[in-house]
Amino acid sequence: MYLFSHLATTINVSMINIKRTNQHIPEHYQLYMVMKGSISIEDNGEKYILTKDDIILLYPCNQYKIESITDNTILDVSIPGTFFHSMIKPGYEVICNSSIGRKNDYHALQNILTDMVVFYNKEDNHLKMCSLLYSLMDYLNDHFLVNRNSDRASSNDSNYSERIDKIANYINTNYPLPLNLQTLADYMFLTPQYLSKFIKQNFGENFNKYLNKIRMDHAMEELKHTNHSIITIAFNNGFASTTSFNKTFKEFFNVTPTAYRQSFLNNDLLEVSERVNSGDQDMEYLVSDIDSTVSDLSGTVHRNIIDTTRKNDMKLPCLKIINVGIARNILSHDFHKMVLECRDALKFEYARFENIFSDKIVSLIPNSSVYNFTNFDDIMSFLIKANLYPLIELGNKPEKIFYMQEGLIDKKYDISQQKEIQRHTNALDALLKHSINRFGIDYVSHWKFELWCPQSENLDLLIPPTEYIKGYQLYSEVIQKYLPQTRIGGPGFNASGNMENFIQIIKQFNEQGIIPDFISAYLFPYESNTYNEDLNQSSYRILSPDPSRFKKVLAQIKDILHQYLSEPVPVYITVFNSTISPETFVANSAFQAAFLCKNAMELLNEVDALGYYIFTDISNEYATDQPGVLSGVGLIDIYGIRKPSYYAFEFLSRLGNNLVAQGSNYIMTSSHDNKYQILAYNYVHYNKYFCINCQDRISYQNTYNVFEQGEKTTLLFELTNLPPGRYKIRKHILNRSSGCFLDECIKILEQGNSTPEELLYMMLNMQINEVDYYKSICIPRQEISYANCEDSLCITLDLEPHEVNYISISRKL
């Protein structure tokens, strides 16, 4: 890629495979990052083994021997030498090789390189790539330079340059360890006396001072940019006690570490405070984020002044639909029990299911034209008992989906089944007549139907749009004959695929003069693997690094509908989730609760129905061939333990009918009984490195490593124009400490009371009393308080990453 303007240079980002031993002489500086597998690189007789996540810098015109150890994928970022040299401090060079360095020093570099992969093939990406290139060079300058200038050397004799570089690199790499002159001398095969003299002559200072300078530079950054304790920072940087750390720090900076941190914090807050106070004080607003940019070591602070008299009607499609998978799941007694337990709390109206035309649900009695509806009747009878209506997917979908390294693989799907539409429409005709007679026209008139347009594991259309429209017309004619007011929609398009396919289907609707009752789509946070086409990986290969992808994709869908259809059409997101992979515990984590709240709020008033996939893990749509994996992306696990996503769903269902205010991480509503509700969340997205490695198998104890680090967020609410009186404030707090079975298990590990293997066995084989125990403790924490209100009421929420709070506010009479 040619970068314009003052960055008149070319940068190339690619993915490569090392398949055999080869001699490599780079033309440019090349940063290799191992994304998968392992390789070895030999340089001047030194051999380095690089495994997953390792990074190394290769120099132009140097000869390297590179070998494959295991099947590998390597990220290669190539930068011309002229530009590289212009960005490096004079008299210095870059030494970057994580196979011999401290891994923690390379985390930020991994993120920068990952960003380069993500943005390299995006449109209009030049400014972003320029920014990333500068960030890369800045980070290399800050962390990986070795001094080669005259201040450090007594002469320019190159005989000593290799030894100088080796000493500097060793100290820069091992400064967190209990390093001393004798240790270094042993490494260099020199006497301590000679080494001490050599360092003094070539570095301009003695060993201890040079070592402590390196340590102080790293300690200062930790003080400024983390909330680590002083003793943690001391240990992280090679000091055995806070006493020696404090003494050394004061010698260098003439201030204690605590005072330095406080001074840095106060300067940042003062700068923000001045910026806030200079704003327009007379401005009227529904919501005021006065301090939304205030950030310190304790996190970000948002102050919101809300006029409670301002109310707008709000439709909350959130989760009026729940997906239960294939129809026969509803025949399960365990499923019945879970639905009835959750019916009042979750308040969904429609149960969406698939494959009603399977022989186990609707079948012809042999040697007759009579259908057996016994199992279908059982399903409907249960839904009536549960006060639910069906949303029936008419398409012949795969019975089971496996999530594999190669992508989504559809099992038992036969394209020839498309030829059976006539058989299915005959069955549908008989089913509707039977259902009206058995369950009554009033109930059946509330049913809804959806027809999926078959897509492959790579999200290519399996049938032409014209054939899909013909099928849609045939089904629609049968339904309209008996239920003229009932809605049928489609095409169930997975928006992670090629949007051009969606356009072709919508065009066919328009050309045939058909306006569907609703347009349905599926939202998952995946995007096409544009950066790695040579490796022939599927569209589902990477997660989108954009936390607002759902909102943007929905806007794209609505633009297409506006462009190609002659009148507005309701949009149903009938399927959505943060993941389809049972190979991670993401759907079991606290993250899933914040994910659910964030996306429900962003899609609020933008869609007409929103369907979470899937209700319970006892559904068997998603499975894995890997042993020891707890499959499931549902709201409730196989034991009936409710996940954080369940409680987020419940919080959403408790919101009122009127919208009072909405911000980037909260919503406030009111109900007709003059009660108020606040739902707030601290959403942290997947880190970009995991986005492009989303098929990595992550152990349950490392689940939270796939997200950005995040920080605490404080929300300050000042509710004005409330009727005076005494108010009851009830907080429901859902976070990693309250409401998450996965975190309870991680806590056992952190306390050293189990091994990962023992705990995994327990998770897979829980006893009844253990299940009952975890059901009782894996619930949100509640806090109740009371406050007097003259005119306004103040509420403060401190949200950790992935935390969700629901607050109900009611006036005592």
Tab-separated table of N, CA and C in Angstrom, residues 326 328-329 398-412 579-584 613-614 616-634 638 697:
chain	number	residue	atom	x	y	z
A	326	ILE	N	-34.621	-26.289	16.472
A	326	ILE	CA	-35.496	-27.181	15.708
A	326	ILE	C	-36.752	-27.505	16.526
A	328	ARG	N	-38.468	-30.070	17.310
A	328	ARG	CA	-38.585	-31.173	18.272
A	328	ARG	C	-37.980	-30.828	19.637
A	329	ASN	N	-37.193	-29.742	19.728
A	329	ASN	CA	-36.710	-29.312	21.046
A	329	ASN	C	-37.874	-29.018	21.989
A	398	PRO	N	-30.541	-27.194	7.949
A	398	PRO	CA	-29.731	-28.340	8.389
A	398	PRO	C	-30.074	-28.743	9.805
A	399	GLU	N	-30.036	-30.057	10.042
A	399	GLU	CA	-30.388	-30.591	11.356
A	399	GLU	C	-29.342	-30.278	12.416
A	400	LYS	N	-28.100	-30.142	11.996
A	400	LYS	CA	-27.027	-29.910	12.961
A	400	LYS	C	-25.941	-29.093	12.297
A	401	ILE	N	-25.338	-28.210	13.062
A	401	ILE	CA	-24.270	-27.370	12.534
A	401	ILE	C	-23.018	-27.592	13.371
A	402	PHE	N	-21.912	-27.882	12.700
A	402	PHE	CA	-20.648	-28.085	13.392
A	402	PHE	C	-19.760	-26.883	13.149
A	403	TYR	N	-19.157	-26.378	14.216
A	403	TYR	CA	-18.219	-25.274	14.094
A	403	TYR	C	-16.816	-25.863	14.045
A	404	MET	N	-16.177	-25.767	12.872
A	404	MET	CA	-14.893	-26.407	12.663
A	404	MET	C	-13.849	-25.371	12.314
A	405	GLN	N	-12.591	-25.800	12.251
A	405	GLN	CA	-11.515	-24.906	11.823
A	405	GLN	C	-11.806	-24.326	10.446
A	406	GLU	N	-12.453	-25.089	9.581
A	406	GLU	CA	-12.703	-24.624	8.218
A	406	GLU	C	-13.895	-23.693	8.143
A	407	GLY	N	-14.696	-23.596	9.190
A	407	GLY	CA	-15.847	-22.708	9.143
A	407	GLY	C	-17.089	-23.432	9.608
A	408	LEU	N	-18.240	-22.940	9.222
A	408	LEU	CA	-19.496	-23.585	9.552
A	408	LEU	C	-19.779	-24.675	8.524
A	409	ILE	N	-19.961	-25.886	8.965
A	409	ILE	CA	-20.218	-26.992	8.054
A	409	ILE	C	-21.656	-27.460	8.258
A	410	ASP	N	-22.466	-27.377	7.238
A	410	ASP	CA	-23.838	-27.835	7.327
A	410	ASP	C	-23.871	-29.351	7.160
A	411	LYS	N	-24.510	-30.033	8.105
A	411	LYS	CA	-24.641	-31.479	8.033
A	411	LYS	C	-26.082	-31.853	7.681
A	412	LYS	N	-26.234	-32.881	6.887
A	412	LYS	CA	-27.530	-33.427	6.508
A	412	LYS	C	-28.352	-32.436	5.691
A	579	THR	N	-21.651	-14.848	19.243
A	579	THR	CA	-20.770	-15.931	18.816
A	579	THR	C	-21.622	-17.113	18.382
A	580	ILE	N	-21.056	-17.970	17.555
A	580	ILE	CA	-21.682	-19.253	17.250
A	580	ILE	C	-20.772	-20.394	17.677
A	581	SER	N	-19.682	-20.052	18.342
A	581	SER	CA	-18.668	-21.049	18.642
A	581	SER	C	-18.865	-21.669	20.016
A	582	PRO	N	-18.993	-22.998	20.081
A	582	PRO	CA	-19.002	-23.669	21.379
A	582	PRO	C	-17.599	-23.916	21.910
A	583	GLU	N	-16.589	-23.477	21.170
A	583	GLU	CA	-15.204	-23.752	21.547
A	583	GLU	C	-14.672	-22.733	22.552
A	584	THR	N	-15.455	-21.690	22.828
A	584	THR	CA	-15.094	-20.736	23.874
A	584	THR	C	-16.270	-20.619	24.844
A	613	TYR	N	-30.602	-15.718	19.879
A	613	TYR	CA	-30.334	-17.124	19.578
A	613	TYR	C	-29.333	-17.661	20.615
A	614	ILE	N	-29.711	-18.497	21.500
A	614	ILE	CA	-30.825	-19.408	21.540
A	614	ILE	C	-31.267	-19.504	22.986
A	616	THR	N	-31.922	-22.089	25.268
A	616	THR	CA	-31.268	-22.971	26.228
A	616	THR	C	-30.246	-23.872	25.556
A	617	ASP	N	-29.251	-24.263	26.313
A	617	ASP	CA	-28.190	-25.132	25.787
A	617	ASP	C	-28.639	-26.578	25.581
A	618	ILE	N	-29.831	-26.927	26.024
A	618	ILE	CA	-30.276	-28.298	25.769
A	618	ILE	C	-30.641	-28.480	24.301
A	619	SER	N	-30.788	-27.375	23.580
A	619	SER	CA	-30.935	-27.466	22.134
A	619	SER	C	-29.634	-28.008	21.562
A	620	ASN	N	-29.713	-28.774	20.479
A	620	ASN	CA	-28.509	-29.447	19.984
A	620	ASN	C	-28.092	-28.969	18.599
A	621	GLU	N	-28.434	-27.728	18.244
A	621	GLU	CA	-28.047	-27.245	16.923
A	621	GLU	C	-26.532	-27.110	16.793
A	622	TYR	N	-25.913	-26.656	17.861
A	622	TYR	CA	-24.470	-26.451	17.802
A	622	TYR	C	-23.783	-27.549	18.587
A	623	ALA	N	-22.849	-28.197	17.947
A	623	ALA	CA	-22.145	-29.297	18.592
A	623	ALA	C	-20.694	-29.253	18.173
A	624	THR	N	-19.885	-30.015	18.842
A	624	THR	CA	-18.470	-30.043	18.527
A	624	THR	C	-17.962	-31.462	18.664
A	625	ASP	N	-16.997	-31.788	17.852
A	625	ASP	CA	-16.368	-33.100	17.955
A	625	ASP	C	-15.285	-33.129	19.028
A	626	GLN	N	-14.997	-31.990	19.640
A	626	GLN	CA	-13.923	-31.915	20.611
A	626	GLN	C	-14.409	-32.369	21.981
A	627	PRO	N	-13.705	-33.304	22.623
A	627	PRO	CA	-14.115	-33.753	23.956
A	627	PRO	C	-13.848	-32.673	24.996
A	628	GLY	N	-14.639	-32.703	26.056
A	628	GLY	CA	-14.388	-31.797	27.160
A	628	GLY	C	-14.775	-30.372	26.870
A	629	VAL	N	-15.726	-30.157	25.947
A	629	VAL	CA	-16.169	-28.813	25.625
A	629	VAL	C	-17.631	-28.685	26.011
A	630	LEU	N	-17.969	-27.663	26.774
A	630	LEU	CA	-19.354	-27.414	27.137
A	630	LEU	C	-19.982	-26.570	26.038
A	631	SER	N	-20.669	-27.208	25.090
A	631	SER	CA	-21.269	-26.487	23.983
A	631	SER	C	-22.472	-25.705	24.483
A	632	GLY	N	-22.731	-24.593	23.847
A	632	GLY	CA	-23.952	-23.874	24.160
A	632	GLY	C	-23.790	-22.378	24.142
A	633	VAL	N	-24.695	-21.716	23.419
A	633	VAL	CA	-24.677	-20.255	23.365
A	633	VAL	C	-26.007	-19.708	23.866
A	634	GLY	N	-26.714	-20.496	24.670
A	634	GLY	CA	-28.038	-20.106	25.132
A	634	GLY	C	-28.034	-19.227	26.363
A	638	ILE	N	-27.091	-26.358	30.378
A	638	ILE	CA	-27.733	-27.672	30.366
A	638	ILE	C	-28.251	-28.082	31.739
A	697	ARG	N	-8.790	-22.124	20.142
A	697	ARG	CA	-9.516	-22.742	21.248
A	697	ARG	C	-9.030	-22.114	22.553
